[in-house]
C-alpha positions as CSV (number, residue, x, y, z in Angstrom):
1,M,0.0,0.0,0.0
2,K,1.3,3.4,-1.0
3,P,1.8,6.1,1.8
4,K,-0.8,8.3,0.1
5,S,-3.5,5.6,0.1
6,R,-2.7,4.7,3.7
7,L,-3.3,8.3,4.8
8,Y,-6.5,8.4,2.8
9,S,-7.8,5.2,4.6
10,L,-6.9,6.7,8.1
11,V,-8.8,9.9,7.4
12,K,-11.8,8.1,5.9
13,N,-12.0,5.8,9.0
14,W,-11.6,8.8,11.4
15,T,-14.5,10.7,9.7
16,K,-16.8,7.7,10.2
17,K,-16.5,7.7,14.0
18,P,-19.6,8.7,15.9
19,S,-19.7,12.3,17.2
20,L,-19.2,12.8,20.9
21,A,-20.1,15.7,23.2
22,V,-17.4,17.5,25.1
23,K,-18.5,18.1,28.7
24,E,-16.6,20.0,31.4
25,L,-15.3,17.9,34.3
26,H,-14.7,19.4,37.7
27,Q,-12.6,16.7,39.4
28,G,-9.1,17.8,38.4
29,Q,-9.2,17.3,34.7
30,L,-10.4,20.0,32.3
31,Y,-12.5,18.1,30.0
32,E,-14.0,14.6,29.5
33,V,-15.4,13.2,26.3
34,M,-18.7,11.5,27.0
35,M,-22.0,10.8,25.4
36,Q,-25.1,12.1,27.2
37,P,-28.8,11.3,26.5
38,E,-30.8,14.2,25.2
39,S,-33.3,14.0,28.1
40,R,-30.5,14.6,30.6
41,Q,-29.3,17.5,28.6
42,L,-32.7,19.1,28.6
43,E,-33.2,18.5,32.3
44,A,-29.8,20.1,33.0
45,W,-30.7,23.1,30.8
46,A,-34.1,23.5,32.5
47,S,-32.6,23.5,36.0
48,S,-30.0,26.2,34.9
49,Q,-32.9,28.5,34.0
50,H,-34.0,29.1,37.6
51,L,-33.5,32.6,39.0
52,S,-31.1,31.4,41.7
53,F,-28.4,34.0,41.8
54,E,-28.3,37.5,43.2
55,L,-25.5,39.9,42.3
56,V,-23.9,42.1,45.0
57,L,-22.6,45.3,43.5
58,S,-20.2,47.9,44.7
59,S,-22.2,51.0,45.5
60,K,-19.4,53.2,44.1
61,D,-19.1,51.9,40.5
62,L,-21.7,49.1,40.2
63,V,-19.0,46.4,39.6
64,T,-19.9,42.9,40.8
65,E,-18.3,42.1,44.2
66,F,-19.7,38.5,44.4
67,V,-22.8,36.4,43.7
68,T,-25.1,34.8,46.3
69,L,-27.0,31.6,46.0
70,T,-30.4,32.6,47.1
71,P,-32.0,29.1,47.7
72,L,-29.5,28.5,50.5
73,E,-31.1,31.3,52.6
74,H,-34.3,29.2,53.2
75,A,-32.8,25.7,52.9
76,S,-33.4,22.9,55.3
77,K,-30.6,20.9,56.8
78,D,-31.3,17.9,54.5
79,T,-30.9,20.0,51.3
80,V,-27.9,22.0,52.3
81,I,-25.2,19.9,50.7
82,D,-27.1,19.5,47.4
83,L,-27.5,23.3,47.1
84,V,-23.8,23.8,48.0
85,K,-22.9,21.5,45.1
86,D,-25.1,23.6,42.8
87,G,-23.3,26.8,43.9
88,I,-19.9,25.3,43.4
89,R,-20.9,23.9,40.0
90,A,-22.0,27.5,39.1
91,A,-18.6,28.9,40.2
92,N,-16.9,26.2,38.2
93,Y,-19.0,27.1,35.1
94,W,-18.2,30.8,35.3
95,H,-14.5,30.1,35.9
96,S,-14.3,27.7,32.9
97,F,-15.3,30.6,30.7
98,T,-12.6,32.8,32.2
99,K,-15.2,35.0,33.8
100,P,-14.8,34.0,37.4
101,H,-17.3,35.2,40.0
102,A,-16.9,34.6,43.7
103,I,-20.0,32.9,45.2
104,M,-21.2,33.2,48.7
105,L,-22.8,30.2,50.3
106,T,-25.0,31.1,53.3
107,M,-24.6,28.6,56.2
108,K,-26.3,28.7,59.5
109,A,-24.1,28.5,62.6
110,E,-25.8,25.3,63.7
111,W,-25.1,23.6,60.4
112,L,-21.4,24.3,60.8
113,T,-21.4,22.8,64.3
114,D,-22.9,19.6,63.0
115,P,-20.0,17.0,62.6
116,N,-21.7,15.0,59.9
117,L,-22.8,18.0,57.8
118,M,-19.3,19.6,58.2
119,N,-17.6,16.4,57.0
120,D,-19.8,16.3,53.9
121,F,-19.2,20.1,53.3
122,Q,-15.5,19.7,53.6
123,E,-15.5,16.7,51.2
124,V,-17.4,18.8,48.6
125,L,-14.9,21.7,49.0
126,L,-11.9,19.4,48.6
127,K,-13.2,18.1,45.3
128,C,-14.0,21.5,43.7
129,Y,-10.4,22.6,42.9
130,L,-11.4,26.3,42.6
131,P,-8.8,29.0,43.2
132,V,-8.8,30.6,46.7
133,G,-11.1,33.6,46.9
134,L,-13.9,32.2,44.7
135,I,-15.9,30.6,47.6
136,Y,-17.2,32.6,50.5
137,V,-19.1,31.2,53.5
138,G,-21.7,33.6,55.0
139,I,-22.4,32.8,58.6
140,S,-26.0,33.4,59.7
141,D,-28.2,32.8,62.8
142,L,-25.2,33.2,65.0
143,G,-27.4,33.8,68.1
144,Q,-28.9,30.3,67.8
145,S,-25.5,28.6,68.3
146,K,-25.4,27.5,72.0
147,D,-21.7,26.9,72.2
148,A,-19.1,29.1,70.5
149,N,-16.2,26.5,70.6
150,P,-17.5,24.1,68.0
151,L,-18.2,27.0,65.6
152,Q,-14.7,28.4,66.2
153,E,-13.2,24.9,65.3
154,A,-15.4,24.7,62.2
155,L,-14.2,28.1,61.0
156,V,-10.6,27.1,61.5
157,Q,-11.1,23.9,59.4
158,L,-12.7,25.9,56.6
159,Q,-10.0,28.5,56.7
160,R,-7.4,25.8,56.2
161,L,-9.2,24.9,53.0
162,G,-8.9,28.5,51.7
163,I,-12.5,29.6,52.4
164,L,-13.2,33.3,53.1
165,F,-15.9,34.4,55.5
166,H,-18.8,36.8,55.6
167,L,-20.8,37.7,58.7
168,L,-24.5,38.1,58.0
169,N,-27.1,40.2,59.9
170,F,-24.6,42.2,61.9
171,T,-26.1,44.2,64.7
172,G,-23.1,44.7,67.0
173,Q,-23.9,42.0,69.5
174,D,-21.1,40.8,71.8
175,E,-20.9,37.3,70.2
176,E,-20.6,38.9,66.8
177,C,-17.8,41.3,67.9
178,Q,-16.0,38.4,69.6
179,L,-16.1,36.4,66.4
180,M,-14.8,39.3,64.4
181,L,-11.8,39.5,66.8
182,N,-11.0,35.8,66.4
183,H,-11.5,35.4,62.7
184,R,-10.9,37.4,59.5
185,F,-14.1,38.5,57.7
186,T,-13.8,40.0,54.2
187,H,-17.4,41.3,54.2
188,I,-19.9,42.1,57.0
189,H,-23.6,42.4,56.2
190,L,-25.5,44.9,58.2
191,A,-28.9,43.8,59.4
192,G,-31.8,44.8,57.1
193,D,-33.9,46.3,59.9
194,L,-31.0,48.6,60.8
195,I,-30.9,50.0,57.2
196,R,-34.7,50.2,57.0
197,Q,-35.1,52.2,60.3
198,A,-32.1,54.5,59.8
199,I,-34.2,57.7,59.5
200,P,-31.9,60.9,59.3
201,G,-31.0,62.1,62.8
202,S,-32.4,59.0,64.6
203,Q,-30.5,56.8,67.1
204,C,-30.7,54.0,64.5
205,E,-28.8,56.1,62.0
206,K,-26.1,56.8,64.6
207,K,-25.8,53.1,65.4
208,L,-25.5,52.4,61.6
209,I,-22.6,54.9,61.4
210,A,-20.9,53.4,64.4
211,L,-21.2,49.8,63.1
212,K,-19.9,50.8,59.7
213,A,-16.8,52.4,61.4
214,L,-16.3,49.2,63.4
215,I,-16.5,47.1,60.2
216,H,-13.9,49.3,58.4
217,A,-11.7,49.2,61.5
218,N,-11.6,45.4,61.1
219,D,-10.5,45.7,57.4
220,A,-13.8,44.4,56.1
221,R,-16.3,45.7,53.6
222,S,-19.8,46.7,54.6
223,V,-22.8,45.2,52.8
224,A,-26.4,46.3,52.8
225,G,-29.2,44.0,51.6
226,P,-31.5,42.7,50.5
227,I,-32.6,46.2,49.4
228,K,-36.4,46.0,49.2
229,L,-37.3,49.7,49.3
230,M,-35.9,52.8,47.6
231,H,-35.5,54.3,51.0
232,E,-33.0,51.6,51.9
233,K,-31.1,52.2,48.7
234,T,-30.9,55.9,49.6
235,V,-29.7,55.2,53.1
236,A,-27.0,52.8,51.9
237,E,-25.7,55.4,49.4
238,K,-25.9,58.3,51.8
239,N,-23.9,56.4,54.5
240,A,-21.4,55.1,51.8
241,I,-22.0,51.4,52.4
242,D,-19.5,49.6,50.3
243,C,-21.8,47.0,48.6
244,Y,-25.5,46.4,48.3
245,Y,-27.9,44.0,46.6
246,G,-31.7,43.4,46.2
247,K,-34.4,43.8,43.7
248,H,-33.9,47.6,43.5
249,I,-30.2,47.1,42.7
250,M,-30.2,44.1,40.3
251,P,-32.9,41.4,39.8
252,Q,-32.2,37.7,40.4
253,M,-30.5,35.9,37.5
254,T,-30.0,32.5,36.0
255,L,-26.7,30.8,35.7
256,H,-26.2,31.9,32.0
257,Q,-27.3,35.5,32.7
258,V,-24.6,35.9,35.3
259,L,-22.0,34.6,32.7
260,K,-23.2,37.1,30.0
261,L,-23.3,40.0,32.4
262,G,-19.5,40.4,32.9
263,K,-17.9,42.6,35.5
264,T,-17.8,46.0,33.9
265,A,-20.2,48.7,34.9
266,K,-21.3,49.3,31.3
267,Q,-22.2,45.6,30.8
268,Q,-24.1,45.5,34.0
269,L,-26.1,48.6,33.3
270,A,-26.9,47.3,29.8
271,M,-28.1,44.0,31.2
272,K,-30.2,45.8,33.9
273,Q,-31.9,47.9,31.3
274,L,-32.6,44.8,29.2
275,L,-34.1,42.9,32.2
276,K,-36.2,45.9,33.0
277,K,-37.7,46.0,29.5
278,Q,-38.4,42.3,29.6
279,S,-40.2,42.6,33.0
280,Q,-42.3,45.4,31.6
281,K,-43.4,43.3,28.6
282,E,-44.4,40.4,30.9
């Protein structure tokens, strides 16, 4: 057989191979070649169309600070790990398109003190292989934790895995301030009631100013939200809160909308106007 005819046979045989779909794999390797039934593809596409993500924007320039996974805020203990996996898959998805967005996973203090749940949570984190800084854990319901020591140990374990922390619903209580002294928080979320009741000249506004100064003294960024009223947006901007979120800032989005949005202020404003027009049509 001549070399030319051999090459022809190789190319001909190669073109007859069945086509395969390339799917991203998140366990260390970049890609995996695999075949997937059409029904599973449609199911995955449908689940990705849920409005599950809320963008937290810088109040100064409207640039995305991070993304929150909203279903975790009202999750039950049995569904936490599945939702955490959804959030990490979303962060992997954005990162694979070279448009990384940090995602915040809201976790109740009592969940972090549960040994079984913590083991499952750490196992998921160990398998995600995302760069440090793309996963935040927001600690909520701190007052319901009876013993501070298990929570301290849980935070140390997560910190060793490269997890960064947010403190949610901050009101200046003793246990919150003690936690701030013992651990590094990148963002501290002011309680929504405090923003809502901060009428000019009131004691609530003075408390808000004092708490914001305390947050900045601990090298953290202040966050206001969810913004539900225009008055709250005005209060946040007047008091120079670093970041805010809510329906009056940016509507909830799907997985793909977050990817298309980008991080520049112009892209975000364009998407916001587009979503506003779509909502008016509906």
